[in-house]
XYZ file of C-alpha atoms in Angstrom:
535
model
C 38.184 -103.248 -69.969
C 36.825 -100.841 -67.473
C 39.604 -99.132 -65.500
C 37.420 -97.058 -63.210
C 35.832 -93.649 -63.484
C 37.453 -91.355 -65.910
C 38.233 -87.731 -65.421
C 36.040 -85.517 -67.474
C 37.501 -84.544 -70.836
C 38.384 -80.979 -71.839
C 34.953 -80.461 -73.473
C 33.166 -81.693 -70.397
C 35.280 -79.445 -68.184
C 34.734 -76.569 -70.484
C 30.950 -77.237 -70.422
C 30.890 -77.313 -66.632
C 32.777 -74.041 -66.416
C 30.481 -72.543 -69.056
C 27.352 -73.553 -67.095
C 28.552 -71.939 -63.846
C 28.392 -68.364 -65.092
C 24.851 -69.081 -66.497
C 23.685 -70.250 -63.104
C 25.211 -67.204 -61.497
C 23.541 -64.981 -64.019
C 20.162 -66.590 -63.372
C 20.694 -66.197 -59.572
C 21.537 -62.580 -60.038
C 18.477 -62.114 -62.274
C 16.186 -63.818 -59.738
C 17.690 -61.664 -56.908
C 17.239 -58.515 -58.959
C 13.694 -59.569 -59.858
C 12.889 -60.243 -56.207
C 14.365 -56.885 -55.143
C 12.296 -55.230 -57.871
C 9.146 -56.965 -56.559
C 9.949 -55.867 -53.016
C 10.470 -52.325 -54.228
C 7.192 -52.387 -56.219
C 5.389 -53.762 -53.149
C 6.878 -51.147 -50.868
C 5.961 -48.457 -53.386
C 2.427 -49.827 -53.629
C 2.126 -49.879 -49.815
C 3.372 -46.265 -49.708
C 0.746 -45.229 -52.277
C -1.944 -47.190 -50.395
C -0.952 -45.490 -47.122
C -0.917 -42.158 -48.883
C -4.492 -42.513 -50.112
C -5.693 -43.559 -46.636
C -3.811 -40.704 -45.042
C -5.312 -38.194 -47.513
C -8.727 -39.581 -46.779
C -8.157 -39.080 -43.040
C -6.910 -35.536 -43.497
C -9.633 -34.480 -45.949
C -12.396 -35.855 -43.737
C -10.879 -34.464 -40.550
C -10.040 -30.915 -41.619
C -13.681 -30.158 -42.416
C -15.093 -32.567 -39.815
C -14.142 -32.749 -36.165
C -11.500 -30.054 -36.681
C -14.421 -27.613 -37.160
C -15.896 -28.782 -33.831
C -12.736 -28.101 -31.821
C -11.980 -24.888 -33.759
C -15.409 -23.285 -33.256
C -15.553 -24.518 -29.631
C -12.339 -22.554 -28.735
C -12.391 -19.413 -30.942
C -15.472 -18.057 -29.165
C -13.466 -17.469 -25.935
C -11.139 -14.777 -27.358
C -13.742 -12.183 -28.519
C -16.037 -12.540 -25.436
C -15.779 -8.881 -24.320
C -15.684 -7.508 -27.868
C -19.018 -9.306 -28.803
C -20.639 -8.145 -25.588
C -19.566 -4.553 -26.303
C -20.792 -4.855 -29.921
C -24.181 -6.164 -28.586
C -24.533 -3.228 -26.303
C -23.575 -0.660 -28.946
C -25.972 -2.254 -31.482
C -28.854 -2.095 -29.033
C -28.034 1.542 -28.153
C -27.980 2.504 -31.837
C -31.357 0.938 -32.329
C -33.191 2.185 -29.243
C -31.131 5.141 -28.029
C -30.388 3.539 -24.653
C -27.850 0.972 -23.551
C -28.769 -2.664 -22.921
C -28.781 -3.599 -19.154
C -25.826 -5.758 -18.089
C -27.970 -8.786 -17.253
C -29.507 -8.722 -20.742
C -26.069 -8.390 -22.381
C -25.058 -11.455 -20.407
C -28.223 -13.255 -21.529
C -27.533 -12.516 -25.189
C -23.957 -13.692 -24.800
C -25.222 -16.927 -23.060
C -27.518 -17.540 -25.991
C -24.675 -17.052 -28.481
C -22.598 -19.671 -26.629
C -25.399 -22.125 -25.946
C -26.748 -22.102 -29.487
C -23.663 -23.993 -30.602
C -24.518 -27.223 -28.616
C -28.146 -26.746 -29.578
C -27.129 -26.745 -33.231
C -24.942 -29.732 -32.524
C -27.921 -31.648 -31.154
C -29.883 -30.835 -34.356
C -26.905 -31.948 -36.475
C -26.643 -35.187 -34.583
C -30.299 -35.951 -35.386
C -29.659 -35.162 -39.068
C -26.451 -37.284 -39.286
C -28.133 -40.728 -39.383
C -30.623 -39.973 -42.236
C -27.850 -38.131 -44.135
C -25.367 -41.022 -43.848
C -28.036 -43.489 -45.130
C -29.441 -41.307 -47.943
C -26.379 -39.528 -49.248
C -23.602 -41.822 -48.149
C -20.705 -41.026 -45.774
C -18.532 -38.939 -48.112
C -21.295 -36.949 -49.769
C -22.808 -36.144 -46.348
C -19.512 -34.555 -45.242
C -19.433 -32.510 -48.418
C -23.039 -31.305 -48.129
C -22.389 -30.467 -44.534
C -20.133 -27.614 -45.560
C -23.155 -25.627 -46.734
C -23.818 -24.791 -43.005
C -20.285 -23.486 -42.594
C -20.376 -21.291 -45.713
C -23.627 -19.642 -44.649
C -22.366 -19.200 -41.055
C -19.112 -17.613 -42.297
C -21.056 -15.097 -44.422
C -23.240 -14.177 -41.399
C -20.211 -13.761 -39.163
C -18.221 -11.706 -41.675
C -20.976 -9.180 -42.298
C -22.548 -9.007 -38.847
C -20.625 -5.944 -37.770
C -21.348 -3.965 -40.937
C -25.022 -4.956 -40.756
C -25.169 -4.101 -37.032
C -26.849 -7.323 -36.171
C -25.834 -9.571 -33.200
C -28.735 -11.839 -34.339
C -26.536 -12.818 -37.319
C -23.857 -14.030 -34.846
C -26.489 -16.111 -33.049
C -27.723 -17.700 -36.229
C -24.143 -18.363 -37.385
C -23.326 -20.098 -34.122
C -26.384 -22.284 -34.530
C -25.305 -23.297 -38.055
C -21.711 -24.061 -37.001
C -23.206 -26.247 -34.291
C -25.236 -28.122 -36.895
C -22.086 -28.621 -38.967
C -20.230 -29.927 -35.905
C -23.055 -32.277 -34.972
C -23.164 -33.880 -38.413
C -19.359 -34.192 -38.786
C -18.816 -35.561 -35.223
C -21.048 -38.503 -36.176
C -20.267 -39.162 -39.862
C -16.491 -38.674 -39.850
C -15.569 -41.531 -37.518
C -18.234 -43.753 -39.210
C -16.654 -42.994 -42.628
C -13.075 -43.584 -41.510
C -13.852 -46.661 -39.431
C -15.541 -48.332 -42.391
C -12.728 -47.358 -44.756
C -9.782 -48.555 -42.680
C -8.332 -52.084 -42.531
C -9.059 -53.950 -39.325
C -5.469 -53.790 -38.135
C -5.535 -49.965 -38.334
C -9.220 -49.394 -37.628
C -8.749 -48.144 -34.076
C -5.909 -45.727 -34.939
C -7.767 -44.368 -38.023
C -11.025 -43.884 -36.121
C -9.153 -42.122 -33.334
C -7.917 -39.551 -35.838
C -11.296 -37.807 -35.242
C -10.136 -37.020 -31.640
C -6.788 -35.829 -33.051
C -8.515 -33.347 -35.349
C -10.767 -32.195 -32.498
C -7.705 -31.417 -30.326
C -5.852 -29.813 -33.262
C -8.903 -27.619 -33.855
C -8.906 -26.546 -30.206
C -5.191 -25.603 -30.327
C -5.582 -23.764 -33.673
C -8.571 -21.876 -32.326
C -6.521 -20.818 -29.314
C -3.624 -19.663 -31.498
C -5.670 -17.796 -34.050
C -7.637 -16.172 -31.220
C -4.485 -14.494 -29.765
C -4.691 -10.730 -29.506
C -1.742 -10.434 -31.827
C -3.604 -12.331 -34.601
C -7.427 -12.210 -34.885
C -8.394 -11.803 -31.253
C -8.313 -7.975 -31.276
C -11.313 -5.586 -31.054
C -11.430 -4.940 -34.822
C -10.678 -8.420 -36.200
C -13.222 -10.580 -34.343
C -15.667 -10.876 -37.276
C -12.787 -12.361 -39.336
C -11.950 -14.670 -36.462
C -15.463 -16.154 -36.382
C -15.651 -16.257 -40.228
C -12.313 -18.122 -40.440
C -14.186 -21.384 -40.070
C -14.706 -21.076 -43.821
C -11.030 -22.022 -44.592
C -11.245 -25.696 -43.305
C -14.564 -26.118 -45.152
C -13.054 -24.953 -48.442
C -10.152 -27.253 -47.986
C -12.451 -30.226 -47.534
C -14.585 -29.276 -50.555
C -11.405 -29.136 -52.657
C -9.910 -32.443 -51.516
C -12.586 -34.912 -50.423
C -14.334 -35.364 -53.832
C -11.091 -36.910 -55.144
C -11.066 -39.751 -52.558
C -13.177 -42.909 -52.329
C -16.448 -43.570 -50.564
C -16.706 -46.077 -47.735
C -16.398 -49.570 -49.259
C -18.794 -51.085 -46.670
C -21.466 -48.465 -47.502
C -21.091 -49.177 -51.255
C -21.530 -52.929 -50.930
C -23.878 -53.438 -47.937
C -26.095 -50.396 -48.292
C -26.034 -49.880 -52.055
C -25.151 -53.355 -53.294
C -22.563 -51.967 -55.734
C -19.819 -54.605 -55.859
C -17.769 -52.965 -58.624
C -17.652 -49.569 -56.789
C -16.730 -51.376 -53.552
C -13.832 -53.195 -55.257
C -12.608 -49.980 -56.817
C -12.695 -48.189 -53.492
C -10.848 -51.051 -51.817
C -8.170 -51.066 -54.441
C -7.602 -47.349 -54.110
C -7.362 -47.636 -50.289
C -5.413 -50.932 -50.077
C -3.801 -51.495 -53.468
C -4.174 -55.063 -54.817
C -3.175 -56.746 -51.596
C -5.781 -58.598 -49.590
C -8.677 -57.013 -51.480
C -10.279 -60.403 -52.183
C -10.046 -61.397 -48.477
C -11.465 -58.183 -47.274
C -14.194 -58.235 -49.946
C -15.138 -61.703 -48.759
C -15.406 -60.483 -45.176
C -17.637 -57.541 -46.228
C -19.741 -60.076 -48.262
C -20.154 -62.207 -45.097
C -21.243 -59.123 -43.145
C -23.682 -58.247 -45.939
C -25.091 -61.813 -45.825
C -25.536 -61.455 -42.029
C -27.473 -58.260 -42.604
C -29.582 -59.753 -45.412
C -33.291 -59.328 -44.853
C -32.875 -56.653 -42.193
C -33.612 -52.969 -42.571
C -31.781 -49.973 -41.247
C -32.620 -49.580 -37.551
C -34.022 -46.434 -36.062
C -32.481 -44.830 -32.898
C -35.274 -45.737 -30.517
C -35.242 -49.370 -31.796
C -31.774 -49.896 -30.423
C -33.124 -49.665 -26.858
C -35.779 -52.310 -27.563
C -33.507 -54.947 -29.235
C -32.239 -57.484 -26.694
C -29.377 -58.379 -29.096
C -27.976 -54.864 -28.666
C -28.406 -54.533 -24.896
C -24.629 -54.479 -24.081
C -23.757 -52.293 -26.981
C -26.319 -49.580 -26.126
C -25.482 -49.741 -22.403
C -21.758 -49.323 -23.136
C -22.469 -46.453 -25.500
C -24.673 -44.583 -22.975
C -22.470 -45.231 -19.891
C -19.085 -44.554 -21.462
C -20.359 -41.674 -23.610
C -21.865 -40.020 -20.548
C -18.680 -40.677 -18.567
C -16.514 -38.945 -21.201
C -18.694 -35.811 -21.113
C -19.160 -35.779 -17.311
C -15.595 -36.628 -16.298
C -14.655 -32.976 -15.826
C -12.248 -32.391 -18.656
C -14.289 -29.484 -20.167
C -14.549 -27.976 -16.685
C -10.760 -28.079 -16.385
C -10.517 -25.726 -19.329
C -13.055 -23.379 -17.681
C -11.106 -23.478 -14.421
C -7.625 -23.194 -15.897
C -7.382 -19.352 -16.222
C -8.166 -18.710 -12.574
C -5.602 -21.349 -11.530
C -2.980 -19.796 -13.736
C -3.605 -16.366 -12.197
C -3.371 -17.822 -8.682
C -0.063 -19.404 -9.691
C 1.107 -15.875 -10.392
C 1.111 -16.171 -14.164
C 0.750 -12.549 -15.489
C -2.665 -11.797 -16.815
C -1.439 -10.941 -20.305
C 0.391 -14.299 -20.418
C -2.550 -16.472 -19.429
C -3.630 -16.851 -23.060
C -0.341 -18.528 -23.850
C -0.605 -20.903 -20.870
C -4.135 -21.860 -22.096
C -2.595 -22.866 -25.400
C -0.505 -25.310 -23.401
C -3.632 -27.128 -22.143
C -4.865 -27.704 -25.706
C -1.421 -28.837 -26.756
C -1.379 -31.391 -23.935
C -4.571 -33.002 -25.175
C -3.315 -33.063 -28.755
C -0.066 -34.727 -27.693
C -1.893 -37.306 -25.591
C -4.330 -38.210 -28.334
C -1.477 -38.653 -30.785
C 0.237 -41.059 -28.308
C -2.988 -42.959 -27.830
C -3.464 -43.210 -31.594
C -0.001 -44.808 -31.904
C -0.451 -47.398 -29.124
C -4.196 -48.267 -29.412
C -3.661 -51.231 -31.726
C -0.887 -52.628 -29.450
C -2.360 -52.350 -26.004
C -6.108 -52.385 -26.864
C -9.109 -50.251 -26.110
C -9.801 -51.545 -22.574
C -6.346 -50.804 -21.251
C -6.375 -47.255 -22.526
C -9.820 -46.528 -21.067
C -9.128 -48.053 -17.668
C -5.644 -46.401 -17.538
C -6.973 -43.039 -18.581
C -9.832 -42.971 -16.066
C -7.499 -44.318 -13.318
C -4.986 -41.482 -13.890
C -7.804 -38.951 -13.976
C -9.020 -40.276 -10.548
C -5.487 -39.824 -9.234
C -4.931 -36.263 -10.616
C -8.422 -35.154 -9.757
C -7.892 -36.200 -6.095
C -4.547 -34.356 -5.922
C -6.175 -31.322 -7.534
C -8.879 -31.269 -4.882
C -6.294 -31.422 -2.113
C -4.287 -28.641 -3.732
C -7.351 -26.437 -3.914
C -8.145 -27.005 -0.277
C -4.575 -26.228 0.883
C -3.646 -23.456 -1.584
C -3.938 -20.761 1.217
C -1.704 -22.782 3.535
C 1.258 -23.414 1.256
C 2.595 -20.977 -1.298
C 3.468 -23.765 -3.720
C 0.007 -25.349 -3.820
C -1.223 -23.246 -6.830
C 1.751 -24.632 -8.806
C 0.694 -28.161 -7.850
C -2.851 -27.414 -8.921
C -1.582 -26.016 -12.242
C 0.460 -29.195 -12.782
C -2.621 -31.310 -12.022
C -4.549 -29.466 -14.808
C -2.017 -30.496 -17.433
C -1.737 -34.044 -16.055
C -5.557 -34.428 -15.963
C -5.832 -33.274 -19.608
C -3.016 -35.606 -20.691
C -4.793 -38.555 -18.955
C -8.067 -37.639 -20.674
C -6.357 -37.568 -24.020
C -4.663 -40.941 -23.569
C -7.891 -42.777 -22.766
C -11.492 -41.456 -23.015
C -10.920 -38.682 -25.613
C -10.149 -41.020 -28.452
C -11.277 -44.544 -27.494
C -14.857 -43.538 -26.648
C -15.381 -42.356 -30.160
C -14.562 -45.755 -31.647
C -17.333 -47.556 -29.757
C -20.231 -46.711 -32.028
C -18.164 -47.828 -35.036
C -16.955 -51.136 -33.648
C -19.833 -52.321 -31.380
C -22.634 -51.937 -33.968
C -23.099 -53.560 -37.339
C -23.862 -51.773 -40.618
C -27.702 -51.777 -40.018
C -27.446 -50.243 -36.567
C -24.361 -47.996 -36.897
C -26.069 -44.799 -38.179
C -28.697 -45.005 -35.421
C -25.944 -45.632 -32.806
C -24.202 -42.458 -33.927
C -27.431 -40.472 -33.629
C -27.826 -41.763 -30.028
C -24.138 -41.012 -29.322
C -24.400 -37.513 -30.783
C -27.627 -36.581 -28.970
C -26.133 -37.857 -25.709
C -22.902 -35.928 -26.214
C -24.475 -32.624 -27.065
C -27.074 -32.842 -24.321
C -24.335 -33.570 -21.761
C -22.164 -30.766 -23.088
C -25.081 -28.351 -22.705
C -25.979 -29.561 -19.192
C -22.320 -29.342 -18.010
C -21.973 -25.816 -19.414
C -25.227 -24.869 -17.681
C -24.533 -26.505 -14.385
C -20.866 -26.090 -13.836
C -21.033 -22.515 -12.406
C -23.572 -23.696 -9.842
C -21.449 -26.710 -8.945
C -18.420 -24.494 -8.565
C -20.305 -22.066 -6.322
C -21.887 -24.724 -4.088
C -18.972 -27.218 -3.740
C -16.156 -24.625 -3.780
C -12.817 -26.516 -3.427
C -14.628 -29.880 -3.650
C -16.137 -29.252 -7.022
C -14.112 -32.199 -8.556
C -15.529 -34.816 -6.240
C -18.569 -35.610 -8.546
C -16.242 -35.820 -11.520
C -13.980 -38.271 -9.675
C -17.020 -40.439 -8.972
C -17.854 -40.427 -12.724
C -14.309 -41.528 -13.580
C -14.558 -44.402 -11.031
C -17.785 -45.610 -12.610
C -16.253 -45.397 -16.111
C -13.245 -47.450 -15.124
C -15.297 -50.101 -13.308
C -17.732 -50.458 -16.187
C -14.933 -50.814 -18.732
C -13.182 -53.469 -16.679
C -16.314 -55.543 -16.086
C -18.458 -55.234 -19.195
C -16.657 -53.782 -22.267
C -15.297 -56.501 -24.621
C -11.931 -55.986 -26.302
C -12.254 -55.381 -30.054
C -8.598 -54.992 -31.082
C -7.703 -56.829 -34.273
C -11.206 -58.237 -34.863
C -13.429 -57.891 -37.923
C -16.828 -56.307 -37.567
C -18.466 -59.668 -38.060
C -16.324 -61.300 -35.271
C -17.222 -58.427 -32.914
C -20.908 -58.794 -33.772
C -20.890 -62.565 -33.163
C -19.089 -62.147 -29.782
C -21.515 -59.457 -28.616
C -24.498 -61.572 -29.778
C -23.187 -64.399 -27.637
C -22.869 -62.076 -24.662
C -26.289 -60.637 -25.070
C -28.131 -63.841 -25.754
C -26.314 -66.662 -23.934
C -27.459 -70.152 -24.738
C -29.014 -72.097 -21.904
C -26.770 -74.691 -20.273
C -26.960 -78.067 -22.067
C -28.369 -80.635 -19.575
C -29.516 -84.242 -19.997
C -32.270 -84.661 -22.505
C -35.689 -85.190 -20.978
C -38.286 -87.145 -22.909
C -41.843 -86.254 -22.031
C -44.482 -88.999 -21.708
C -46.676 -89.635 -24.707
C -49.701 -87.357 -24.648
C -53.097 -89.040 -25.063
C -55.012 -87.163 -27.612
C -58.231 -87.143 -25.633
C -56.551 -85.541 -22.578
C -54.243 -83.194 -24.547
C -56.380 -80.141 -23.774
């Protein structure tokens, strides 16, 4: 007779107690295994980030760093090189060189740098296609090595022509690296970090400017005897790149889309990303490759004739010109006189000038951190807006500096604020445009157009600024303010946001904007055409 449920016997109770520790052990094992997986994943992510960071540093130290460095070190030995030119000419001919010819030789030494940059920009596209992104950066160091040898032995050889040729070659190096480095890094970065990684080119440019200002101090290599070493010191970044960049991967997009090497592309992605999301990113690159199928690499002049690239080319030209014509380079030229008027001692002006370069470096670093959060458009509009504000206050301060004793200090503050605003917006974001707005077939040509535009504008601004300063006096910044207004308006009305989008998504959106479909109306059926009256 059943008397109800029975209590478990001793064996059953013992069994239940014996199973509990086993379950606890399995739970502890699973927890430990999960923690180990998380640790392995974190370690893998750290290694992945380290490879990408090393790629950024190796490309940057011999890339845009050289541009900023060679742009700034030439200021320190100005009088020493002019004196050397005069002494060399006197040793050759027995009579001194007239002052206006000394100034002409010095102007040629300075202007050959942007001329070489223009030549390098024209070389960058063919080099990127033929040699690849990484190998082009490595080969580009040949120009630096030759230039450093010319600089180092120019004084012993008694030849200022060697300085001129060296400046031309460093310009070629800068022109190539300014185009290929952002292309290489933009193609190697994941889409969620693409903006920040591509903006590292601007960081290295600003870092090069600051380092050039520091090394050019009179206490270091800016003295009358050490200037050949100062000019030849550009060899150091080149050697660092030659030692580090060969150990790092090539652009995965170049390997698959341009060379069709799937295995090399997968290997490069694994080194840059680890095993995570490689298949998904490889699929996205395959889709971009399929979209480019049957097309050839476009030439620079073909970009202006293609209606599907109308908005991209217009944005590149307008915003690239705005960055060069916004007046930031002129602020550096004007800074020393403002510091002297603000009663900064003459021997201390060189240290205040380092502060201007440090401001741009700090601002670009901030922009790099926030670009993937706020987007490209916000930084550009905000940067140009702040530059309009500070440029206007700067103009007022120049007009009233004789009326109020504190106006020079306000003008000095505006210089730092203007440079900070430039670094937050145009300095970094403009360099991303050629990478993100153009596909793989048009990107090298877009960088050629961008480079030619930049170096031409840089040359024209350097040539025309003294005349603008003389003719407009205190109102010299009014044209630059107008350029900033145009840049902000164009960005707000016509530049699409590219934050967080793949290259293929950006390409499709721009294609839709360039070639809008006609509005779908009611279908109209034409009457039947009689064959005899068809003509």
